[in-house]
Amino acid sequence: KQEVTQIPAALSVPEGENLVLNCSFTDSAIYNLQWFRQDPGKGLTSLLLIQSSQREQTSGRLNASLDKSSGRSTLYIAASQPGDSATYLCAVTSPGTYKYIFGTGTRLKVLA
Amino acid sequence: DTGVSQDPRHKITKRGQNVTFRCDPISEHNRLYWYRQTLGQGPEFLTYFQNEAQLEKSRLLSDRFSAERPKGSFSTLEIQRTEQGDSAMYLCASSLGETDGKLFFGSGTQLSVL
């Protein structure tokens, strides 16, 4: 049974800092992995999707990497801004099913 | 493209009542998902559809929950005989299908069972 873990649960950093969020999954046989952002009381917004054949994806100040063999993904945020404050969640899907299994998220606060 | 729409945004009900939520996915999206989220937790999978076919349903879902997607367009999620433990945010998402698994979420329906 696939399980997704995100550490730390919460993170507070000063503005301008580069930071890394971690996502671990127990079954390396994944189909793809997505990183999402969620603002309080809102739905989720997909940030980056990495297919199982890919090792990383980039969008603006965001870079996500995938290491299937070790069951890990990282989301790198460069030059963090107060507007980046949100909860970041990762989710994976496995071959044979299209359901996504989510981690519990990392609550990020960027201080001005 | 107006995104994924969910209705209502908020629902307050008394224990034992039935409730129904609606989700309108992005028009060309084949897959539609329902998730449930409680405070401080990640979304928990409930069920998903490929067009009108319900392909997978969580074992955590009791018989009080049912979902439909007639004609492969909008979907409804019904909860019968609601319990206080059903209080949560119910999220709908859709994706294009085979060639693109990117999920687009609606804003959710916040259910409070008194």
mmCIF file of N, CA and C in Angstrom, chain A:
data_model
loop_
_atom_site.group_PDB
_atom_site.id
_atom_site.type_symbol
_atom_site.label_atom_id
_atom_site.label_comp_id
_atom_site.label_asym_id
_atom_site.label_seq_id
_atom_site.Cartn_x
_atom_site.Cartn_y
_atom_site.Cartn_z
ATOM 1 N N LYS A 1 0.844 -1.184 0.000
ATOM 2 C CA LYS A 1 0.000 0.000 0.000
ATOM 3 C C LYS A 1 0.887 1.244 0.000
ATOM 4 N N GLN A 2 0.641 2.126 -0.967
ATOM 5 C CA GLN A 2 1.462 3.335 -1.097
ATOM 6 C C GLN A 2 1.176 4.292 0.048
ATOM 7 N N GLU A 3 2.238 4.815 0.651
ATOM 8 C CA GLU A 3 2.112 5.846 1.676
ATOM 9 C C GLU A 3 3.052 6.990 1.329
ATOM 10 N N VAL A 4 2.580 8.205 1.532
ATOM 11 C CA VAL A 4 3.338 9.412 1.193
ATOM 12 C C VAL A 4 3.545 10.228 2.457
ATOM 13 N N THR A 5 4.794 10.622 2.688
ATOM 14 C CA THR A 5 5.154 11.361 3.895
ATOM 15 C C THR A 5 5.840 12.659 3.513
ATOM 16 N N GLN A 6 5.489 13.731 4.216
ATOM 17 C CA GLN A 6 6.135 15.007 3.973
ATOM 18 C C GLN A 6 6.693 15.549 5.288
ATOM 19 N N ILE A 7 7.974 15.867 5.234
ATOM 20 C CA ILE A 7 8.668 16.401 6.405
ATOM 21 C C ILE A 7 9.463 17.628 5.964
ATOM 22 N N PRO A 8 9.430 18.769 6.722
ATOM 23 C CA PRO A 8 8.718 18.912 7.991
ATOM 24 C C PRO A 8 7.240 19.207 7.784
ATOM 25 N N ALA A 9 6.470 19.163 8.849
ATOM 26 C CA ALA A 9 5.047 19.490 8.762
ATOM 27 C C ALA A 9 4.845 20.995 8.624
ATOM 28 N N ALA A 10 5.775 21.755 9.182
ATOM 29 C CA ALA A 10 5.683 23.211 9.106
ATOM 30 C C ALA A 10 7.086 23.790 9.023
ATOM 31 N N LEU A 11 7.178 24.942 8.341
ATOM 32 C CA LEU A 11 8.467 25.571 8.102
ATOM 33 C C LEU A 11 8.266 27.073 8.045
ATOM 34 N N SER A 12 9.153 27.799 8.732
ATOM 35 C CA SER A 12 9.080 29.256 8.729
ATOM 36 C C SER A 12 10.449 29.795 8.346
ATOM 37 N N VAL A 13 10.501 30.619 7.300
ATOM 38 C CA VAL A 13 11.780 31.116 6.794
ATOM 39 C C VAL A 13 11.683 32.612 6.528
ATOM 40 N N PRO A 14 12.807 33.320 6.565
ATOM 41 C CA PRO A 14 12.792 34.746 6.203
ATOM 42 C C PRO A 14 12.721 34.902 4.693
ATOM 43 N N GLU A 15 12.158 35.996 4.255
ATOM 44 C CA GLU A 15 12.040 36.284 2.832
ATOM 45 C C GLU A 15 13.408 36.262 2.160
ATOM 46 N N GLY A 16 13.438 35.727 0.943
ATOM 47 C CA GLY A 16 14.660 35.685 0.165
ATOM 48 C C GLY A 16 15.427 34.376 0.288
ATOM 49 N N GLU A 17 15.072 33.580 1.272
ATOM 50 C CA GLU A 17 15.802 32.326 1.469
ATOM 51 C C GLU A 17 15.399 31.280 0.429
ATOM 52 N N ASN A 18 16.375 30.471 0.011
ATOM 53 C CA ASN A 18 16.087 29.309 -0.826
ATOM 54 C C ASN A 18 15.714 28.153 0.097
ATOM 55 N N LEU A 19 14.732 27.357 -0.295
ATOM 56 C CA LEU A 19 14.310 26.289 0.605
ATOM 57 C C LEU A 19 13.944 25.028 -0.166
ATOM 58 N N VAL A 20 13.955 23.918 0.570
ATOM 59 C CA VAL A 20 13.669 22.608 -0.007
ATOM 60 C C VAL A 20 12.593 21.922 0.815
ATOM 61 N N LEU A 21 11.571 21.461 0.145
ATOM 62 C CA LEU A 21 10.516 20.670 0.777
ATOM 63 C C LEU A 21 10.666 19.216 0.333
ATOM 64 N N ASN A 22 10.430 18.306 1.247
ATOM 65 C CA ASN A 22 10.664 16.891 0.987
ATOM 66 C C ASN A 22 9.381 16.071 0.920
ATOM 67 N N CYS A 23 9.404 15.067 0.061
ATOM 68 C CA CYS A 23 8.288 14.147 -0.092
ATOM 69 C C CYS A 23 8.870 12.742 -0.245
ATOM 70 N N SER A 24 8.393 11.807 0.553
ATOM 71 C CA SER A 24 8.837 10.418 0.465
ATOM 72 C C SER A 24 7.654 9.510 0.199
ATOM 73 N N PHE A 25 7.871 8.466 -0.589
ATOM 74 C CA PHE A 25 6.810 7.506 -0.872
ATOM 75 C C PHE A 25 7.381 6.100 -0.725
ATOM 76 N N THR A 26 6.526 5.170 -0.301
ATOM 77 C CA THR A 26 7.014 3.844 0.095
ATOM 78 C C THR A 26 7.165 2.881 -1.078
ATOM 79 N N ASP A 27 6.361 3.051 -2.125
ATOM 80 C CA ASP A 27 6.416 2.155 -3.285
ATOM 81 C C ASP A 27 7.016 2.929 -4.457
ATOM 82 N N SER A 28 8.177 2.504 -4.936
ATOM 83 C CA SER A 28 8.870 3.260 -5.982
ATOM 84 C C SER A 28 8.237 3.090 -7.364
ATOM 85 N N ALA A 29 7.297 2.169 -7.478
ATOM 86 C CA ALA A 29 6.646 1.941 -8.779
ATOM 87 C C ALA A 29 5.535 2.962 -8.997
ATOM 88 N N ILE A 30 5.936 4.219 -9.194
ATOM 89 C CA ILE A 30 4.931 5.260 -9.386
ATOM 90 C C ILE A 30 4.766 5.567 -10.867
ATOM 91 N N TYR A 31 3.613 6.130 -11.219
ATOM 92 C CA TYR A 31 3.341 6.532 -12.584
ATOM 93 C C TYR A 31 3.724 7.987 -12.786
ATOM 94 N N ASN A 32 3.259 8.848 -11.896
ATOM 95 C CA ASN A 32 3.738 10.226 -11.873
ATOM 96 C C ASN A 32 3.590 10.825 -10.485
ATOM 97 N N LEU A 33 4.190 11.994 -10.316
ATOM 98 C CA LEU A 33 4.174 12.696 -9.034
ATOM 99 C C LEU A 33 3.842 14.152 -9.298
ATOM 100 N N GLN A 34 2.967 14.713 -8.475
ATOM 101 C CA GLN A 34 2.617 16.125 -8.614
ATOM 102 C C GLN A 34 2.865 16.850 -7.301
ATOM 103 N N TRP A 35 3.266 18.089 -7.435
ATOM 104 C CA TRP A 35 3.340 19.005 -6.310
ATOM 105 C C TRP A 35 2.204 20.021 -6.450
ATOM 106 N N PHE A 36 1.562 20.290 -5.320
ATOM 107 C CA PHE A 36 0.427 21.212 -5.280
ATOM 108 C C PHE A 36 0.667 22.284 -4.223
ATOM 109 N N ARG A 37 -0.021 23.374 -4.416
ATOM 110 C CA ARG A 37 -0.077 24.443 -3.417
ATOM 111 C C ARG A 37 -1.533 24.586 -2.986
ATOM 112 N N GLN A 38 -1.738 24.791 -1.664
ATOM 113 C CA GLN A 38 -3.094 25.013 -1.163
ATOM 114 C C GLN A 38 -3.090 26.206 -0.206
ATOM 115 N N ASP A 39 -3.903 27.202 -0.519
ATOM 116 C CA ASP A 39 -4.095 28.336 0.372
ATOM 117 C C ASP A 39 -5.240 28.013 1.328
ATOM 118 N N PRO A 40 -5.262 28.632 2.516
ATOM 119 C CA PRO A 40 -6.262 28.273 3.541
ATOM 120 C C PRO A 40 -7.694 28.340 3.013
ATOM 121 N N GLY A 41 -8.451 27.281 3.222
ATOM 122 C CA GLY A 41 -9.854 27.237 2.836
ATOM 123 C C GLY A 41 -10.095 27.134 1.341
ATOM 124 N N LYS A 42 -9.063 26.865 0.577
ATOM 125 C CA LYS A 42 -9.195 26.820 -0.879
ATOM 126 C C LYS A 42 -8.869 25.421 -1.417
ATOM 127 N N GLY A 43 -9.130 25.244 -2.705
ATOM 128 C CA GLY A 43 -8.744 24.014 -3.370
ATOM 129 C C GLY A 43 -7.243 24.000 -3.651
ATOM 130 N N LEU A 44 -6.792 22.956 -4.321
ATOM 131 C CA LEU A 44 -5.378 22.790 -4.601
ATOM 132 C C LEU A 44 -5.055 23.271 -6.011
ATOM 133 N N THR A 45 -3.851 23.807 -6.183
ATOM 134 C CA THR A 45 -3.359 24.232 -7.492
ATOM 135 C C THR A 45 -2.123 23.415 -7.821
ATOM 136 N N SER A 46 -2.146 22.749 -8.976
ATOM 137 C CA SER A 46 -1.004 21.957 -9.402
ATOM 138 C C SER A 46 0.144 22.882 -9.782
ATOM 139 N N LEU A 47 1.324 22.589 -9.235
ATOM 140 C CA LEU A 47 2.515 23.390 -9.517
ATOM 141 C C LEU A 47 3.393 22.722 -10.566
ATOM 142 N N LEU A 48 3.680 21.454 -10.348
ATOM 143 C CA LEU A 48 4.572 20.718 -11.235
ATOM 144 C C LEU A 48 4.144 19.264 -11.257
ATOM 145 N N LEU A 49 4.240 18.659 -12.444
ATOM 146 C CA LEU A 49 3.972 17.237 -12.604
ATOM 147 C C LEU A 49 5.220 16.595 -13.180
ATOM 148 N N ILE A 50 5.681 15.512 -12.547
ATOM 149 C CA ILE A 50 6.847 14.784 -13.043
ATOM 150 C C ILE A 50 6.394 13.382 -13.438
ATOM 151 N N GLN A 51 6.594 13.028 -14.692
ATOM 152 C CA GLN A 51 6.308 11.673 -15.155
ATOM 153 C C GLN A 51 7.384 10.734 -14.617
ATOM 154 N N SER A 52 7.073 9.448 -14.549
ATOM 155 C CA SER A 52 8.009 8.492 -13.954
ATOM 156 C C SER A 52 9.329 8.413 -14.729
ATOM 157 N N SER A 53 9.306 8.751 -16.021
ATOM 158 C CA SER A 53 10.512 8.691 -16.833
ATOM 159 C C SER A 53 11.374 9.953 -16.701
ATOM 160 N N GLN A 54 10.860 10.965 -16.009
ATOM 161 C CA GLN A 54 11.568 12.223 -15.875
ATOM 162 C C GLN A 54 12.264 12.303 -14.521
ATOM 163 N N ARG A 55 13.258 13.178 -14.441
ATOM 164 C CA ARG A 55 13.969 13.349 -13.184
ATOM 165 C C ARG A 55 13.681 14.699 -12.537
ATOM 166 N N GLU A 56 13.264 15.680 -13.336
ATOM 167 C CA GLU A 56 12.937 16.964 -12.754
ATOM 168 C C GLU A 56 12.062 17.785 -13.682
ATOM 169 N N GLN A 57 11.417 18.787 -13.078
ATOM 170 C CA GLN A 57 10.610 19.745 -13.816
ATOM 171 C C GLN A 57 10.831 21.113 -13.171
ATOM 172 N N THR A 58 10.779 22.148 -14.013
ATOM 173 C CA THR A 58 11.019 23.506 -13.523
ATOM 174 C C THR A 58 9.910 24.422 -14.000
ATOM 175 N N SER A 59 9.526 25.345 -13.116
ATOM 176 C CA SER A 59 8.576 26.388 -13.491
ATOM 177 C C SER A 59 8.915 27.627 -12.680
ATOM 178 N N GLY A 60 9.480 28.622 -13.356
ATOM 179 C CA GLY A 60 9.839 29.850 -12.664
ATOM 180 C C GLY A 60 10.836 29.604 -11.540
ATOM 181 N N ARG A 61 10.465 29.990 -10.327
ATOM 182 C CA ARG A 61 11.354 29.804 -9.168
ATOM 183 C C ARG A 61 11.239 28.418 -8.548
ATOM 184 N N LEU A 62 10.437 27.565 -9.132
ATOM 185 C CA LEU A 62 10.209 26.226 -8.585
ATOM 186 C C LEU A 62 10.937 25.175 -9.404
ATOM 187 N N ASN A 63 11.532 24.223 -8.696
ATOM 188 C CA ASN A 63 12.159 23.076 -9.349
ATOM 189 C C ASN A 63 11.827 21.840 -8.539
ATOM 190 N N ALA A 64 11.272 20.835 -9.184
ATOM 191 C CA ALA A 64 10.960 19.582 -8.501
ATOM 192 C C ALA A 64 11.808 18.472 -9.090
ATOM 193 N N SER A 65 12.373 17.655 -8.226
ATOM 194 C CA SER A 65 13.169 16.518 -8.678
ATOM 195 C C SER A 65 12.527 15.225 -8.196
ATOM 196 N N LEU A 66 12.840 14.152 -8.893
ATOM 197 C CA LEU A 66 12.284 12.842 -8.560
ATOM 198 C C LEU A 66 13.381 11.800 -8.586
ATOM 199 N N ASP A 67 13.500 11.048 -7.498
ATOM 200 C CA ASP A 67 14.412 9.911 -7.432
ATOM 201 C C ASP A 67 13.572 8.694 -7.048
ATOM 202 N N LYS A 68 13.135 7.956 -8.060
ATOM 203 C CA LYS A 68 12.246 6.822 -7.797
ATOM 204 C C LYS A 68 12.918 5.753 -6.967
ATOM 205 N N SER A 69 14.190 5.488 -7.233
ATOM 206 C CA SER A 69 14.866 4.383 -6.548
ATOM 207 C C SER A 69 14.925 4.584 -5.042
ATOM 208 N N SER A 70 15.031 5.842 -4.628
ATOM 209 C CA SER A 70 15.069 6.110 -3.192
ATOM 210 C C SER A 70 13.692 6.516 -2.647
ATOM 211 N N GLY A 71 12.712 6.619 -3.520
ATOM 212 C CA GLY A 71 11.362 6.970 -3.081
ATOM 213 C C GLY A 71 11.246 8.382 -2.581
ATOM 214 N N ARG A 72 11.919 9.330 -3.289
ATOM 215 C CA ARG A 72 11.923 10.709 -2.803
ATOM 216 C C ARG A 72 11.700 11.712 -3.928
ATOM 217 N N SER A 73 11.081 12.816 -3.545
ATOM 218 C CA SER A 73 10.999 13.978 -4.409
ATOM 219 C C SER A 73 11.258 15.211 -3.561
ATOM 220 N N THR A 74 11.877 16.211 -4.178
ATOM 221 C CA THR A 74 12.077 17.467 -3.478
ATOM 222 C C THR A 74 11.516 18.604 -4.320
ATOM 223 N N LEU A 75 10.984 19.603 -3.640
ATOM 224 C CA LEU A 75 10.525 20.842 -4.278
ATOM 225 C C LEU A 75 11.430 21.955 -3.777
ATOM 226 N N TYR A 76 12.141 22.554 -4.721
ATOM 227 C CA TYR A 76 13.069 23.636 -4.400
ATOM 228 C C TYR A 76 12.394 24.953 -4.772
ATOM 229 N N ILE A 77 12.357 25.876 -3.800
ATOM 230 C CA ILE A 77 11.799 27.206 -4.047
ATOM 231 C C ILE A 77 12.929 28.212 -3.887
ATOM 232 N N ALA A 78 13.216 28.919 -4.953
ATOM 233 C CA ALA A 78 14.299 29.909 -4.926
ATOM 234 C C ALA A 78 13.759 31.275 -4.523
ATOM 235 N N ALA A 79 14.595 32.000 -3.779
ATOM 236 C CA ALA A 79 14.290 33.390 -3.416
ATOM 237 C C ALA A 79 12.850 33.534 -2.914
ATOM 238 N N SER A 80 12.549 32.874 -1.820
ATOM 239 C CA SER A 80 11.170 32.812 -1.326
ATOM 240 C C SER A 80 10.600 34.208 -1.033
ATOM 241 N N GLN A 81 9.265 34.314 -1.219
ATOM 242 C CA GLN A 81 8.549 35.570 -1.029
ATOM 243 C C GLN A 81 7.373 35.329 -0.077
ATOM 244 N N PRO A 82 6.899 36.366 0.600
ATOM 245 C CA PRO A 82 5.733 36.173 1.482
ATOM 246 C C PRO A 82 4.533 35.555 0.762
ATOM 247 N N GLY A 83 4.377 35.842 -0.525
ATOM 248 C CA GLY A 83 3.283 35.270 -1.297
ATOM 249 C C GLY A 83 3.404 33.770 -1.508
ATOM 250 N N ASP A 84 4.571 33.202 -1.185
ATOM 251 C CA ASP A 84 4.746 31.745 -1.283
ATOM 252 C C ASP A 84 4.164 31.037 -0.066
ATOM 253 N N SER A 85 3.757 31.783 0.944
ATOM 254 C CA SER A 85 3.200 31.180 2.162
ATOM 255 C C SER A 85 1.928 30.415 1.810
ATOM 256 N N ALA A 86 1.930 29.125 2.116
ATOM 257 C CA ALA A 86 0.826 28.222 1.776
ATOM 258 C C ALA A 86 1.201 26.835 2.269
ATOM 259 N N THR A 87 0.302 25.878 2.066
ATOM 260 C CA THR A 87 0.627 24.478 2.323
ATOM 261 C C THR A 87 0.981 23.825 0.994
ATOM 262 N N TYR A 88 2.079 23.089 0.987
ATOM 263 C CA TYR A 88 2.551 22.411 -0.212
ATOM 264 C C TYR A 88 2.370 20.902 -0.018
ATOM 265 N N LEU A 89 1.697 20.291 -0.983
ATOM 266 C CA LEU A 89 1.409 18.859 -0.902
ATOM 267 C C LEU A 89 1.978 18.144 -2.113
ATOM 268 N N CYS A 90 2.435 16.935 -1.895
ATOM 269 C CA CYS A 90 2.824 16.097 -3.018
ATOM 270 C C CYS A 90 1.868 14.906 -3.084
ATOM 271 N N ALA A 91 1.734 14.363 -4.281
ATOM 272 C CA ALA A 91 0.833 13.232 -4.496
ATOM 273 C C ALA A 91 1.408 12.345 -5.578
ATOM 274 N N VAL A 92 1.207 11.042 -5.449
ATOM 275 C CA VAL A 92 1.708 10.096 -6.440
ATOM 276 C C VAL A 92 0.576 9.211 -6.942
ATOM 277 N N THR A 93 0.731 8.722 -8.153
ATOM 278 C CA THR A 93 -0.173 7.731 -8.693
ATOM 279 C C THR A 93 0.655 6.561 -9.214
ATOM 280 N N SER A 94 0.068 5.395 -9.172
ATOM 281 C CA SER A 94 0.802 4.177 -9.508
ATOM 282 C C SER A 94 0.250 3.540 -10.769
ATOM 283 N N PRO A 95 1.043 2.715 -11.451
ATOM 284 C CA PRO A 95 0.549 2.028 -12.646
ATOM 285 C C PRO A 95 -0.694 1.200 -12.316
ATOM 286 N N GLY A 96 -1.661 1.199 -13.219
ATOM 287 C CA GLY A 96 -2.872 0.410 -13.025
ATOM 288 C C GLY A 96 -3.983 1.145 -12.334
ATOM 289 N N THR A 97 -3.679 2.331 -11.805
ATOM 290 C CA THR A 97 -4.710 3.144 -11.171
ATOM 291 C C THR A 97 -4.386 4.605 -11.427
ATOM 292 N N TYR A 98 -5.398 5.424 -11.507
ATOM 293 C CA TYR A 98 -5.173 6.849 -11.722
ATOM 294 C C TYR A 98 -5.503 7.665 -10.486
ATOM 295 N N LYS A 99 -5.685 6.986 -9.349
ATOM 296 C CA LYS A 99 -5.945 7.744 -8.128
ATOM 297 C C LYS A 99 -4.628 8.273 -7.583
ATOM 298 N N TYR A 100 -4.679 9.467 -7.032
ATOM 299 C CA TYR A 100 -3.517 10.089 -6.420
ATOM 300 C C TYR A 100 -3.565 9.874 -4.913
ATOM 301 N N ILE A 101 -2.431 9.484 -4.346
ATOM 302 C CA ILE A 101 -2.271 9.381 -2.900
ATOM 303 C C ILE A 101 -1.481 10.600 -2.439
ATOM 304 N N PHE A 102 -2.060 11.335 -1.487
ATOM 305 C CA PHE A 102 -1.468 12.583 -1.031
ATOM 306 C C PHE A 102 -0.708 12.422 0.270
ATOM 307 N N GLY A 103 0.333 13.254 0.425
ATOM 308 C CA GLY A 103 0.960 13.425 1.716
ATOM 309 C C GLY A 103 0.150 14.398 2.557
ATOM 310 N N THR A 104 0.591 14.625 3.784
ATOM 311 C CA THR A 104 -0.137 15.512 4.689
ATOM 312 C C THR A 104 0.270 16.971 4.515
ATOM 313 N N GLY A 105 1.311 17.228 3.732
ATOM 314 C CA GLY A 105 1.667 18.601 3.410
ATOM 315 C C GLY A 105 2.698 19.221 4.329
ATOM 316 N N THR A 106 3.338 20.268 3.812
ATOM 317 C CA THR A 106 4.238 21.114 4.595
ATOM 318 C C THR A 106 3.665 22.518 4.575
ATOM 319 N N ARG A 107 3.400 23.062 5.771
ATOM 320 C CA ARG A 107 2.840 24.418 5.888
ATOM 321 C C ARG A 107 3.993 25.401 5.936
ATOM 322 N N LEU A 108 4.118 26.208 4.885
ATOM 323 C CA LEU A 108 5.237 27.138 4.739
ATOM 324 C C LEU A 108 4.797 28.554 5.070
ATOM 325 N N LYS A 109 5.620 29.232 5.872
ATOM 326 C CA LYS A 109 5.394 30.646 6.146
ATOM 327 C C LYS A 109 6.674 31.402 5.824
ATOM 328 N N VAL A 110 6.584 32.358 4.916
ATOM 329 C CA VAL A 110 7.719 33.189 4.543
ATOM 330 C C VAL A 110 7.529 34.555 5.185
ATOM 331 N N LEU A 111 8.465 34.912 6.030
ATOM 332 C CA LEU A 111 8.349 36.153 6.810
ATOM 333 C C LEU A 111 8.963 37.330 6.073
ATOM 334 N N ALA A 112 8.227 38.433 6.010
ATOM 335 C CA ALA A 112 8.718 39.649 5.341
ATOM 336 C C ALA A 112 9.793 40.349 6.162
#
